[in-house]
Coordinates of C-alpha atoms in Angstrom, one line a residue:
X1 CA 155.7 59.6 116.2
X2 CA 152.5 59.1 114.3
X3 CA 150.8 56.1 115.5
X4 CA 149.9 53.2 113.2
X5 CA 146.3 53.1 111.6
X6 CA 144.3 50.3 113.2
X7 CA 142.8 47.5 110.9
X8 CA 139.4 47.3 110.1
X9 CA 137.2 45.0 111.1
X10 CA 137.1 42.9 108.3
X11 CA 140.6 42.6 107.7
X12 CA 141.1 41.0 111.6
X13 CA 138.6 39.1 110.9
X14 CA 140.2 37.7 107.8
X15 CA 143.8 37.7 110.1
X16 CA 142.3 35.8 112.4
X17 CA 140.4 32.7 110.3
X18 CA 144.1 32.7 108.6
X19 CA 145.6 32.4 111.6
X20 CA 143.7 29.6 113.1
X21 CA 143.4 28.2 109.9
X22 CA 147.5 27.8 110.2
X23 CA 147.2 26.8 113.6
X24 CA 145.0 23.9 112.7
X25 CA 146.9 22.6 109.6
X26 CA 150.4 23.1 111.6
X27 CA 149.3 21.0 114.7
X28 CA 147.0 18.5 112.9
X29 CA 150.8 17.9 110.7
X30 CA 153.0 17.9 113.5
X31 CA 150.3 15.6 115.6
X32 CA 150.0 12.9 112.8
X33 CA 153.6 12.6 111.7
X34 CA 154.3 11.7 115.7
X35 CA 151.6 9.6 115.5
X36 CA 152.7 7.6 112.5
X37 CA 156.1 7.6 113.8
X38 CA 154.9 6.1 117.0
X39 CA 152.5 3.2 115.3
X40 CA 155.8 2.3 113.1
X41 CA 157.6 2.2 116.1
X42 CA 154.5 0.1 117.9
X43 CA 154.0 -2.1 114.2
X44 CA 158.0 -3.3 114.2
X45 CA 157.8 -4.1 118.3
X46 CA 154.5 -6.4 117.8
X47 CA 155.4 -8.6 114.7
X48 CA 156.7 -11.8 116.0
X49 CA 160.7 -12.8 115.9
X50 CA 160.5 -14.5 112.4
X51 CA 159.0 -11.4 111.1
X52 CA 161.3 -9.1 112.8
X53 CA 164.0 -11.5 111.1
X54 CA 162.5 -11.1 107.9
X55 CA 162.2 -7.4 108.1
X56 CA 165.9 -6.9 109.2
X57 CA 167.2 -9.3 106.5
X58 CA 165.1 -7.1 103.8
X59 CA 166.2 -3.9 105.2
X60 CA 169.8 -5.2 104.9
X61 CA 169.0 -6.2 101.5
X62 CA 168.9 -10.0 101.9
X63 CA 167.0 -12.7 100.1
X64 CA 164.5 -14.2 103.2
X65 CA 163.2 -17.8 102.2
X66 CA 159.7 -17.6 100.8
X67 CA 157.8 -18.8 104.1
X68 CA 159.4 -15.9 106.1
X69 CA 158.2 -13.7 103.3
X70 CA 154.5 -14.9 103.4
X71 CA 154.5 -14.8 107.5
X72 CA 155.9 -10.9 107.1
X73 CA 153.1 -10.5 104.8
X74 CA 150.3 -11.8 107.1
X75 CA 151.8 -9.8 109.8
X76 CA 151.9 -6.5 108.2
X77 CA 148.4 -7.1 106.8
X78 CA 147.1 -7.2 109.9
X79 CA 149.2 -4.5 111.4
X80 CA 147.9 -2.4 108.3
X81 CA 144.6 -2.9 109.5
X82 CA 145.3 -1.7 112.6
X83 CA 147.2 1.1 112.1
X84 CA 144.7 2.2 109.6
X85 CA 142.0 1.9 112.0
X86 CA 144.0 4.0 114.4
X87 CA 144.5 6.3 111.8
X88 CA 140.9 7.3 111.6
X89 CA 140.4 7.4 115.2
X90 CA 143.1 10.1 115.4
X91 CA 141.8 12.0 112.1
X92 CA 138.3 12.4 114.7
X93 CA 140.4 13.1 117.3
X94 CA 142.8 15.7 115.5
X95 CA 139.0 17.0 114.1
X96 CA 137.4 17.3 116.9
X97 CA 140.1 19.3 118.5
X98 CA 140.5 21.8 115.9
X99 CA 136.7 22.5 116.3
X100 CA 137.3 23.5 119.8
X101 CA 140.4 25.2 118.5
X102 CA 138.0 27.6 116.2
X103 CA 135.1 27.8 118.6
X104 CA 137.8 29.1 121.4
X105 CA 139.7 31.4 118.4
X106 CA 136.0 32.4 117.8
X107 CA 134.6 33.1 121.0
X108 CA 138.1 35.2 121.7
X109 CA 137.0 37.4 118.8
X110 CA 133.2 37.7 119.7
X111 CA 134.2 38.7 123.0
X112 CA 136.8 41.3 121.7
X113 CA 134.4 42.8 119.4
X114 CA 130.9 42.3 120.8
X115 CA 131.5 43.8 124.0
X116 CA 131.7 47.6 123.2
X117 CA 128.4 46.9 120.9
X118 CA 127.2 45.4 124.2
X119 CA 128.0 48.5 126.4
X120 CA 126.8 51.0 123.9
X121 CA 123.4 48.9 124.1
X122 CA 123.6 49.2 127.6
X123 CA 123.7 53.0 127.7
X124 CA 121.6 53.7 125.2
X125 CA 119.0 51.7 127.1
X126 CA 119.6 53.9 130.0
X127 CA 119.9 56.9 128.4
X128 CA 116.8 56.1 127.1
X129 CA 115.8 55.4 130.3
X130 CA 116.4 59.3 131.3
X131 CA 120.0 59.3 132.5
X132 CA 121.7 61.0 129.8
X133 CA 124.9 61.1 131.7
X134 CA 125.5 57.3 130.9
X135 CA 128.6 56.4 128.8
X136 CA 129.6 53.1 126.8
X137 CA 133.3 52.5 128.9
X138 CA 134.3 49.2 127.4
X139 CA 138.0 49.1 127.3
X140 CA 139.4 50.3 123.2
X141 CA 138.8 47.6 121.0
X142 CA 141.2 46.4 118.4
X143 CA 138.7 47.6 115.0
X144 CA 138.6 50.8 113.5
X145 CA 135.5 50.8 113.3
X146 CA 134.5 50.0 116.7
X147 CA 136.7 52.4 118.0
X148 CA 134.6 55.2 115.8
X149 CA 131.5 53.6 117.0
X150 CA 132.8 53.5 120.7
X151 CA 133.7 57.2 120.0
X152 CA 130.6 58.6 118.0
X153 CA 128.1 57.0 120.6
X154 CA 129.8 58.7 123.4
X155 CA 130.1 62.2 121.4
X156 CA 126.3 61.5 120.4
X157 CA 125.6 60.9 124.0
X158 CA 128.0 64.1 125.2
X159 CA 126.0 66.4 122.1
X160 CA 122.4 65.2 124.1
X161 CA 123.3 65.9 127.4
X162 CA 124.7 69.5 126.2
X163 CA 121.2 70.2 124.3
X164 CA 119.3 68.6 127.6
X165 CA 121.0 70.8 129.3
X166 CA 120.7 74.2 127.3
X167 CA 116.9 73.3 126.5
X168 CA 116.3 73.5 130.6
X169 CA 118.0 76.7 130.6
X170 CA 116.7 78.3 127.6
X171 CA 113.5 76.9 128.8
X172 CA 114.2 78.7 132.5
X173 CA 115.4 82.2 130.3
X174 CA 112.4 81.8 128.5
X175 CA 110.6 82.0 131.1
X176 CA 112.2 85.0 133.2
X177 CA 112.2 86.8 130.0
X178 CA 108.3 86.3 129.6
X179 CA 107.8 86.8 133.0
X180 CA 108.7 91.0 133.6
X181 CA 106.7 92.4 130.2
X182 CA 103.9 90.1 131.6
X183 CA 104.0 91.2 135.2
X184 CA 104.1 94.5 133.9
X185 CA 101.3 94.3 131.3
X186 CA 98.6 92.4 134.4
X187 CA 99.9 94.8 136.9
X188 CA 98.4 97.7 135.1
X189 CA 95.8 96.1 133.6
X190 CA 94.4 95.1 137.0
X191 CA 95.3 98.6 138.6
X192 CA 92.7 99.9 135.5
X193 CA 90.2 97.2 136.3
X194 CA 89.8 98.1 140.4
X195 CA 90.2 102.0 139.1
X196 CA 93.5 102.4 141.0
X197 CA 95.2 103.8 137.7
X198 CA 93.7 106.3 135.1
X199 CA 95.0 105.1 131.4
X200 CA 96.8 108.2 129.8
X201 CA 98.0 108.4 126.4
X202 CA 102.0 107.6 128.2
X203 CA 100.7 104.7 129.8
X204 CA 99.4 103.2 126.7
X205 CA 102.8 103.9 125.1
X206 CA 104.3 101.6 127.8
X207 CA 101.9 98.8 127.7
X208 CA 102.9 99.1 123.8
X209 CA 106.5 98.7 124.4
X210 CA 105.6 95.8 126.8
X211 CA 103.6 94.0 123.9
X212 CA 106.4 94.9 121.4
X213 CA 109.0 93.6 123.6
X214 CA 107.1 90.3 123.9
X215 CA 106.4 90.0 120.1
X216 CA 109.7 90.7 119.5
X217 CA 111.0 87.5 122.1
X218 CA 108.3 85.2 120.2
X219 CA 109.1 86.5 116.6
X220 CA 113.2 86.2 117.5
X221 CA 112.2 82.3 119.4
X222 CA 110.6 81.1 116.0
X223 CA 113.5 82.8 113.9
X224 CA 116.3 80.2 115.8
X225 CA 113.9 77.8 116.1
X226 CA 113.9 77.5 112.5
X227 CA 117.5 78.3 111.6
X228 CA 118.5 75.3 114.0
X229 CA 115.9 73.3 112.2
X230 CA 117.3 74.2 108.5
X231 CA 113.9 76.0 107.6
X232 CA 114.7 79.0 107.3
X233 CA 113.6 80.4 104.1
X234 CA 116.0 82.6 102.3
X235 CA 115.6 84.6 98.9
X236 CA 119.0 85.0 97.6
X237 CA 119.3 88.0 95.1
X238 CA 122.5 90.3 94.3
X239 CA 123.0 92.3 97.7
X240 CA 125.6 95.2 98.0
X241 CA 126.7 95.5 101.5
X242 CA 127.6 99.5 101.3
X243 CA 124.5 100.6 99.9
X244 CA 122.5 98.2 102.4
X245 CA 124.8 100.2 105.3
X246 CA 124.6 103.9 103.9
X247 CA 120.8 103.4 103.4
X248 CA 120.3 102.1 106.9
X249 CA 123.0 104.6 108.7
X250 CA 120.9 107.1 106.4
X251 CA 117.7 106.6 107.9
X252 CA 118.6 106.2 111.4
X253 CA 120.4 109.6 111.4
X254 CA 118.1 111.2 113.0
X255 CA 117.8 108.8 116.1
X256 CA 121.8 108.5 116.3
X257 CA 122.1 111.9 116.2
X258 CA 119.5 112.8 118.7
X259 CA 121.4 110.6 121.2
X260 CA 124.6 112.7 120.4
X261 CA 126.2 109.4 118.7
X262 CA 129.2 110.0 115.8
X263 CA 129.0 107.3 113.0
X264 CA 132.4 107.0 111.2
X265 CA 131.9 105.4 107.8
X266 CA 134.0 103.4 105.3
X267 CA 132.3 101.7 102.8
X268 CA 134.3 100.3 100.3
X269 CA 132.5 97.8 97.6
X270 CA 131.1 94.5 98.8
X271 CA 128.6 92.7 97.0
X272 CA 126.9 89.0 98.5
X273 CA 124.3 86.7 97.4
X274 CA 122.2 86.8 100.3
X275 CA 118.2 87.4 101.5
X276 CA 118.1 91.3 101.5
X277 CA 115.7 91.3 104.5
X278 CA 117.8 89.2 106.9
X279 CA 120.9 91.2 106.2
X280 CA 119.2 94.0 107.3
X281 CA 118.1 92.7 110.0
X282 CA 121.8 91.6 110.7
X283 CA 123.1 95.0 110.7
X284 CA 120.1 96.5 112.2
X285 CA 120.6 94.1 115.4
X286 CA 124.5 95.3 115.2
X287 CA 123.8 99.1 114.7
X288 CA 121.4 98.5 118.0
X289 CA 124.3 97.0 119.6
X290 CA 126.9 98.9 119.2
X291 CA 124.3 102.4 120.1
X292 CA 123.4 100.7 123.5
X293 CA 126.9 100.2 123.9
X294 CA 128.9 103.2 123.1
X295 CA 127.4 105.1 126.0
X296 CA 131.0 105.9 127.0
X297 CA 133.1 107.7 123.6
X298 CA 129.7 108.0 121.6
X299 CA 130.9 107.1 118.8
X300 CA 130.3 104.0 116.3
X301 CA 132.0 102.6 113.2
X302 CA 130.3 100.6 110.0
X303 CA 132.7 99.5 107.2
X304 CA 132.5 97.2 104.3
X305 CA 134.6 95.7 102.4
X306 CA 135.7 92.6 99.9
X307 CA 138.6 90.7 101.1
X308 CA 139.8 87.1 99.5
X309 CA 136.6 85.8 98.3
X310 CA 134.2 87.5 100.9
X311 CA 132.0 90.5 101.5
X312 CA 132.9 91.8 104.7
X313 CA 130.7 94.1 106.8
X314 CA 132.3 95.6 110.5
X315 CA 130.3 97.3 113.5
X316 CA 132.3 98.4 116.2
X317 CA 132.1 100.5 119.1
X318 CA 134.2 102.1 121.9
X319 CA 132.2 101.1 125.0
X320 CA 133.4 99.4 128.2
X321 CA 133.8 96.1 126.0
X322 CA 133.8 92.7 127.5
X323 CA 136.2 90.0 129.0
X324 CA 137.1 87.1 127.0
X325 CA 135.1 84.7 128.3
X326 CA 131.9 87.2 128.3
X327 CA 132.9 87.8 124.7
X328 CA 133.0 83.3 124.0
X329 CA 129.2 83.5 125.6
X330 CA 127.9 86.5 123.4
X331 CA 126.0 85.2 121.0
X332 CA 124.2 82.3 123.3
X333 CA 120.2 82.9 123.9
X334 CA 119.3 85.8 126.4
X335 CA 123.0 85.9 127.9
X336 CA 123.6 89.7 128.8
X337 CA 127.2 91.2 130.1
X338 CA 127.7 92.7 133.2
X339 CA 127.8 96.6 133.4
X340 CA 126.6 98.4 130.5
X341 CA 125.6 95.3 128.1
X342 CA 122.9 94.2 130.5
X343 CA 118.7 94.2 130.2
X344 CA 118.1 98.1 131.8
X345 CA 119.9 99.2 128.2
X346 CA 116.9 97.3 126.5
X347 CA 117.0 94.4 123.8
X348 CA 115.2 91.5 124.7
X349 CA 118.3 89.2 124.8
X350 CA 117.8 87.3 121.6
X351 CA 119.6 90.2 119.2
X352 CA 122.8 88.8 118.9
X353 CA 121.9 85.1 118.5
X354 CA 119.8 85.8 115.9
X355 CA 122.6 87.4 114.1
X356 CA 125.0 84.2 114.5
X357 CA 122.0 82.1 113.3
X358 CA 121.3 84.2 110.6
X359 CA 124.8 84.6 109.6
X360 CA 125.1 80.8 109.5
X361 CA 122.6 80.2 107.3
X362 CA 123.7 82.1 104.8
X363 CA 127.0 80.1 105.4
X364 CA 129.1 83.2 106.1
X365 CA 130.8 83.4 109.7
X366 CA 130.8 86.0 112.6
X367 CA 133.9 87.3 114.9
X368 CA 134.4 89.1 117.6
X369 CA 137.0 91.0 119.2
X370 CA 138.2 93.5 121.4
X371 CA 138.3 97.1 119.6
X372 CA 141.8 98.7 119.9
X373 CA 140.4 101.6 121.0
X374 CA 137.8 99.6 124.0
X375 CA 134.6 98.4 123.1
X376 CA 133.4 95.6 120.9
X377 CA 134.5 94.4 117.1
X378 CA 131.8 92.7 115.2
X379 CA 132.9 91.1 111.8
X380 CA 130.5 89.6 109.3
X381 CA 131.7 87.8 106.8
X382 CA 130.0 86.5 103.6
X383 CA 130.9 84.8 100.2
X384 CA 131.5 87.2 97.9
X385 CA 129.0 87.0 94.6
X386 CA 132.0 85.9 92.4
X387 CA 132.7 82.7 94.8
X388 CA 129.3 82.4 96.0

């Protein structure tokens, strides 16, 4: 059963002034008729015998004798006055207890709806403070829009201590990452200083590789950096996806084929508005991938292809593939499989996130799956030029 929208805010408000608006009429009524009632009943007991004569005899519809019609008249003068009198005490009276009525009818309703704003202050003061595991807890108010507030702060709070979290540990990767091409690069460096090694042309090829690798980390660092910061810059232009593939697949033909690797094409039309240059990069990163990978069958597969709306571009391999929840953690910042997808294959652990961040900007999406055939199923998909 689908439960019942809860009111706004405003609108309980509104209930509840109507309410002890209602309240306040229907019990000052009530109180003042019993009141009246009673003085009547107090009036007629206090006038004096003749008058209670005269009263009787009227009520009966008699003719009283003119004196007992004056004396009735003094008496209920002065009983007027009275009751009149009395009447105005108990109009303060009936007053001043439907002002505690509405301050108790109010303070029920601050209460009610103050409190969660009061425990959200509370945690965002300590959360401020540095303990980012604090939560507002205040029980569900009544409002809708408390309720969103309740939930949005805690989500906020949730979404802070996630990115506190994965800032330490990319901080920590960072670092470890850093830390081998530099431990590498002083090690030599010092061995050439105290003329333990001799520098050979090899030897400067490795330092290269070292230096590559770590321009690589910083250039790949400041690409998600600003991806997650919207500032990426992008220069959209008309992009077909199977001659970006077959002139990429054509000039790395003579790596893949040195390395023994098969490359089965199918590149069916599929055109994007996209930045040329990141794209590239996307399926150089994927090509990359799926070579380090397919150390097994060595073979590889690039397709493209248009499908409802979207350009679609596939890489697959046939390696040892991945579990599923290796394959949920692929695309976070230097995370590296077990067995073959690990560091001794190369990459600096930053391919495959760049991908997913560059893929997102261009507001396309990424899937992965298990290939049929083992290995790894990378799909990129991106609006097509007629619905871009």
């Amino acid at each position: 059963m689908k439960p019942r929208p809860t009111p706004s805010l405003r609108t309980q408000f509104a209930l509840g002034m109507i309410v002890a608006i209602l309240i306040a009429i229907l019990f000052g009524y009530i109180a003042l008729r019993l009141f009246v009632e009673e003085q009547r009943r107090t009036a007629i007991s206090t006038l004096d015998p003749v008058a209670r004569q005269t009263l009787a005899t009227l009520d009966r519809g008699g003719q009283p004798s003119a004196r007992d019609v004056t004396a009735l008249y003094r008496e209920t003068t002065a009983a007027s006055k009275r009751i009149d009198h009395e009447q105005d005490q108990m109009l303060v009276l009936l007053a001043a207890i439907a002002c505690m009525v509405g301050v108790g009818v109010g303070w029920a309703f601050a209460r009610r709806f103050t409190r969660p704003i009061e425990e959200i202050g509370t945690a965002a003061r300590r959360i401020a403070s540095g303990d980012l595991a604090a939560r507002a807890t205040a029980p569900r108010p009544g409002a809708g829009e408390l309720s969103a507030l309740l939930d949005d702060f805690n989500s906020m709070a949730d979404a802070l201590e996630g990115f506190d979290r994965r800032t330490g540990e990319d901080s920590a990767a960072i670092a470890h990452e850093l830390r081998t091409p530099l431990t590498i690069l002083r090690g030599r460096l010092q061995g050439y200083a105290d003329g333990i090694f001799t520098p050979d042309a090899e030897d400067i090829r490795g330092l290269t590789e070292q230096v590559d690798l770590l321009t690589r980390i910083v250039e790949d660092l400041q690409m998600l950096s600003m991806a997650q910061s919207h500032r990426l810059d992008l220069q959209h232009v008309r992009l077909s996806l199977d001659s970006l593939a077959a002139l990429l697949l054509q000039t790395l033909e003579p790596m893949l084929r040195d390395r023994g690797i098969e490359v089965r094409r199918t590149l069916g039309p599929a055109v994007t508005f996209a930045d040329h240059q990141r794209i590239a990069q996307v399926l150089l990163a994927l090509i990359d991938n799926a070579m380090r990978h397919a150390a097994e069958s060595r073979a590889i597969a690039v397709e493209t292809k248009s499908e409802e709306g979207a350009a679609i571009l596939v890489v697959s391999d046939e390696g040892p593939g991945l579990a599923d929840e290796q394959i949920a953690r692929m695309f976070e910042p230097f995370w590296r499989g077990e067995g073959s997808r690990n560091r001794a294959l190369g990459g600096s652990g930053l391919g495959l996130a760049v991908v997913k961040a560059i893929v997102d900007a261009h507001g396309g999406t990424i899937d992965v799956t298990r290939h049929p055939a083992g290995g790894l199923r990378f799909e990129v998909r991106l609006p097509a030029a007629d619905a871009a």
